[in-house]
Amino acid sequence: MGKLSDKPAIADLVAICAARGLKRVIISPGSRNAPLSISFLGHGGFDVQVIGDERSAGFIALGMSQSDHKPTILVCTSGSALLNYLPAVSEAYYQRIPLLILSADRPEEWVDQMEGQTMRQRGSMSNFVNREFHLPQEAGSADRQWYSARLVNDAITATHWPKCGPVHVNIPLKEPLYGQIEASPEPKIIHPSISTPGLPSNYDKLKGEVSEAQKVMVILGLDKTQSVSADTLARLAKKGVVILNETSSNSASPQALSWIDRTIAAIPESERQAFVPDLLITAGGPLVSKRIKTWLRNEKIAAHWHVDEVEAEKDLFQSLTCSIYCAEGPLLEAFASDLPESDPTYLHRWEELHKKVLHSHDDFLSQAPFSDLKAYQTILEMIPSDSIVQMANSAAVRYVQLFPNRPDITYYGNRGVSGIEGCTSTAMGLSTQVERPVFLLSGDMAFRYDGNAFWNDLRPKNLKCIVINNHGGGIFRIIPGPDSTDHLDRAFEAHQENSAEKMARMYDLEYRVVSDEPELKSGMDWLIASQGPAILEVFTPREKNADILREYFEFLGQ
Amino acid sequence: MGKLSDKPAIADLVAICAARGLKRVIISPGSRNAPLSISFLGHGGFDVQVIGDERSAGFIALGMSQSDHKPTILVCTSGSALLNYLPAVSEAYYQRIPLLILSADRPEEWVDQMEGQTMRQRGSMSNFVNREFHLPQEAGSADRQWYSARLVNDAITATHWPKCGPVHVNIPLKEPLYGQIEASPEPKIIHPSISTPGLPSNYDKLKGEVSEAQKVMVILGLDKTQSVSADTLARLAKKGVVILNETSSNSASPQALSWIDRTIAAIPESERQAFVPDLLITAGGPLVSKRIKTWLRNEKIAAHWHVDEVEAEKDLFQSLTCSIYCAEGPLLEAFASDLPESDPTYLHRWEELHKKVLHSHDDFLSQAPFSDLKAYQTILEMIPSDSIVQMANSAAVRYVQLFPNRPDITYYGNRGVSGIEGCTSTAMGLSTQVERPVFLLSGDMAFRYDGNAFWNDLRPKNLKCIVINNHGGGIFRIIPGPDSTDHLDRAFEAHQENSAEKMARMYDLEYRVVSDEPELKSGMDWLIASQGPAILEVFTPREKNADILREYFEFLGQ
Ligand SMILES: Cc1ncc(C[n+]2csc(CCOP(=O)(O)OP(=O)(O)O)c2C)c(N)n1
Ligand SMILES: Cc1ncc(C[n+]2csc(CCOP(=O)(O)OP(=O)(O)O)c2C)c(N)n1
């Protein structure tokens, strides 16, 4: 261990983080946070990055923690710096990604006294953190030092228990800030030991109800831990259960019907009722598909169970009848083993529709002109095995749902609150933590928004950005509504004749642009082979994309 | 009036804003906020801008409102978009700039139900707004419509009463969102009529105490309303009162000693006590000078009055004895008229020191090599009469305090919480509202941080950016401490070999670079004559700047 801050509570904090297994730290420069910066750098046991823009730093941390579900530490100075983390923190909260946010603060007696860079930091993240802590100001006495160390231990535990998420520790610091000593603190470490959750106590009753139901459907949403195995899904399907998932569930299985959007679009109006489950089991986080929400909220579902270890009370379809506080993996596995064979009519109905849609999909795409839809097809087919796909918000994440859920790819997307401000930074952070190639699929607006993602020294070789440039927020040409107003171009699409080339130059990134199918194919070859962060920009026909997608859905419905 | 949203409460809201005199609106694209966007654009009575990055939009709004102290309206979609406003909102709160933040929200029953782009928006700005409101969801009945309209009226009033500041109105909106009708709503308008505050009731007692004090000092901090006239200051000086101010007080007067930092640096150790006031009167917002805070907090001041209409309880020097809830302009004017002539010894002592320092300052600068200090001198001398200077945070705002407070210039700076994330956007917003040239003085890091300030169609011709490029956070080489660690370059200065040229290319801005005194002079001529947003980049010697500033202060102290 090298030199640490001479403030005992800060030296302890850093030693506790190390002892509790935290490894990654992102520091944003400042003076008030000097004791923290000095100590994390001096300690030697941390992988420390320095990032200037705290908003981008927040999303980079989020991306890092997406990779392994371990907390990344964020360190900032006093004042508004902290507030720049909030977009990433809200996303992490709803996506349940652990982050440990350490904000330096001025001594609390100076808040609201016109002191420089001083504001009400306490409580400013309350809505979006698992817990928040305020360290005691002067940890001079043994009691105070124990108190501070205990809070730091609690804070680390709260990043992953009872659920993963961000935790805010506000740290008032008095001058002098730069004192350093050779120190090997041996602070209090409290090890959490957490019981493995078993099946629900009324498991037999639940099993009985599943056995009796005629039409059982399982829907899997956002889930980065791949908690339901392909084997479990296959065995459930054998028992007649219909499984719908989305790419971001990362639970690919040949038996799972992963194209929710396109399949639902094809349900004939007259047969809708036959497709409605009488028992619906949901697990995992938010769903991308708007169609399934609209559809199922309009139907009567006799029973809906939501399964989640800590937040099983979510009632996404307004039909919740039972909250099962339990891990989805073991529960579904148990059902897969214990359920009797059952009438496969319901499953077959879905499978048939699904097959029909697959043909229509192929038919349509084989003759579709170059467009967003066509480009996504080519891209998703060409992404190499064992890659990671980071789907930016807006159209990207929606288009991806129309194509096969490839089991050889891991899909991530910031679907907690679906902001567009940090998608590139998230991909950036993620790609520093893995060897596998990371493909960011982004619209031009989101990509431009988060240009500061590249304002750092990270430069991961495996980051490959694909920017679908339809000159603005193409999504607003797809969803119904904006085109009925006089303000589509300006207030919704925010039409702009931009290109990512200038950004590539600004940050010395490899860059190539394509604008038709053959170019895209060779562009993909180039991108796959590229070293260092690289951008492939795909120009698509701004005015045609929406029509082609509309025709696609109409075609599926025929 | 053109087409408005068919949601009566939204049509009313827009009509109330118009009737209450609000003019400026910044919309960030989104779908949930469509009823608001449609209506503000359709109304025809608003100056509407569309800005993609909500963080930058927040600071642009702040800059706009700095110009006239009237609220700018911010409109965003649901989800994290709102949180990107927070850095600007916290700055506006402590700088007391009125902003009306209208966030579209999903219906409240969908919060925490895994619904897309939905989060706990209510209360997420509590720490930094004058008030917050949540509009009723369905304003179908007459009662609900009255309620909603009343809240909107209250919200507008709360942007300027009892003090100016940001106000958050959260607006849950149900689909369909895009309905429009030709409408001329005649909503309820409540006009606030606010009493003109008079002198404090115990004015005579206060006046008596001022008359009796031997050493009276007035310090003026941040104040954009120029509430104390030069005439008042001149008359106070005639009565023997010492007046210290900072450029950002915008209360220039030949009698005011505006170089707080450099003058204090020159007080001989043995005479310190003689310079301490026995009655200190402060008014205005935060002070930049760290020296004066450190000095006065260490001295015994018999009486300290802080004067402010609403927040006179601030105890910046830990010596507050009386909070005077009253406007500073009228109070100081009354003192200027009513005080008897008094012993000028104290004033003369300050004036002499001030004169001596002025000579030392001139001597030092006449032979100082090219550096940050020298560059600021040249720049500040060459800025034309009737300009506005926007001082970015970090070294810029500190250096400016070392030079004469020019009465022909208006100075602004984000000194509420002193973040570096929005200085350029603030200058951008400000320059769209004035005809006068706006000179942004910024460091290279702050400038790069806020590159998105240019990601819009504003392009004001009068915006002239001066980027002092010392390759990182030069401030961390100036303040004592960082250089005593092993991490100065990396964790504090964040050393980077960047240039603003690429940013200029990215945004098609005029650009010139200089790196010595003669070049700087012709560069300034070029910048002054330039049309359209232009950047003058000034390279200064990274490793020498701090030494030169240190020598400067030592020289003053001799
Ligand atoms: C922070 C934030 N602001 C605004 C939005 C609303 N929004 C959703 S998609 C979108 C447009 C994105 O455009 P682009 O990245 O070009 O993708 P495309 O729609 O073309 O696929 C906007 C502004 C948001 N989700 N997050
Ligand atoms: C949002 C935010 N993050 C961090 C800081 C801490 N900080 C203050 S000054 C500074 C460096 C600014 O560097 P530059 O703009 O180049 O100006 P210079 O110091 O060279 O004048 C930093 C990081 C801050 N004030 N605000």
Coordinates of N, CA and C in Angstrom, one line a residue, chain A residues 90-96 222 286 393 413-419, chain B residues 114-119:
Chain A
S90 N -30.3 7.1 -12.0 CA -31.7 6.7 -12.2 C -31.7 5.5 -13.0
E91 N -30.9 5.5 -14.1 CA -30.9 4.3 -15.0 C -30.4 3.1 -14.2
A92 N -29.4 3.2 -13.4 CA -28.9 2.1 -12.6 C -29.9 1.6 -11.6
Y93 N -30.6 2.6 -11.0 CA -31.6 2.2 -10.0 C -32.7 1.3 -10.6
Y94 N -33.2 1.7 -11.8 CA -34.3 0.9 -12.4 C -33.8 -0.4 -13.1
Q95 N -32.5 -0.3 -13.4 CA -31.9 -1.5 -14.0 C -31.2 -2.4 -13.0
R96 N -31.2 -1.9 -11.7 CA -30.6 -2.7 -10.6 C -29.1 -3.0 -10.9
L222 N -36.1 -7.6 -19.1 CA -34.7 -7.2 -19.0 C -34.0 -8.0 -17.8
P286 N -38.0 -4.3 -17.1 CA -38.8 -3.7 -18.1 C -38.8 -4.4 -19.5
N393 N -31.0 3.7 -26.8 CA -32.4 3.9 -26.8 C -32.9 4.6 -28.1
G413 N -29.1 -3.1 -22.8 CA -29.8 -1.8 -23.2 C -30.2 -1.1 -22.0
N414 N -30.1 0.2 -22.0 CA -30.4 1.1 -20.8 C -31.9 1.2 -20.8
R415 N -32.6 0.2 -20.4 CA -34.1 0.2 -20.5 C -34.7 0.5 -19.1
G416 N -33.9 0.9 -18.1 CA -34.4 1.3 -16.8 C -35.3 2.5 -16.9
V417 N -34.7 3.6 -17.5 CA -35.5 4.8 -17.7 C -35.4 5.3 -19.2
S418 N -34.6 4.5 -20.0 CA -34.6 4.7 -21.4 C -34.1 6.1 -21.9
G419 N -33.2 6.7 -21.2 CA -32.6 8.0 -21.6 C -31.7 7.8 -22.8
Chain B
M114 N -42.3 -0.7 -13.8 CA -41.5 -1.2 -15.0 C -42.0 -0.6 -16.3
E115 N -42.8 0.5 -16.2 CA -43.3 1.1 -17.4 C -42.1 1.9 -18.1
G116 N -42.1 1.9 -19.4 CA -41.0 2.6 -20.1 C -40.8 4.1 -19.8
Q117 N -39.6 4.5 -19.7 CA -39.3 5.9 -19.5 C -40.1 6.5 -18.3
T118 N -40.2 5.8 -17.3 CA -41.0 6.2 -16.2 C -40.2 6.1 -14.9
M119 N -40.1 7.1 -14.1 CA -39.4 7.1 -12.9 C -40.0 8.1 -11.9

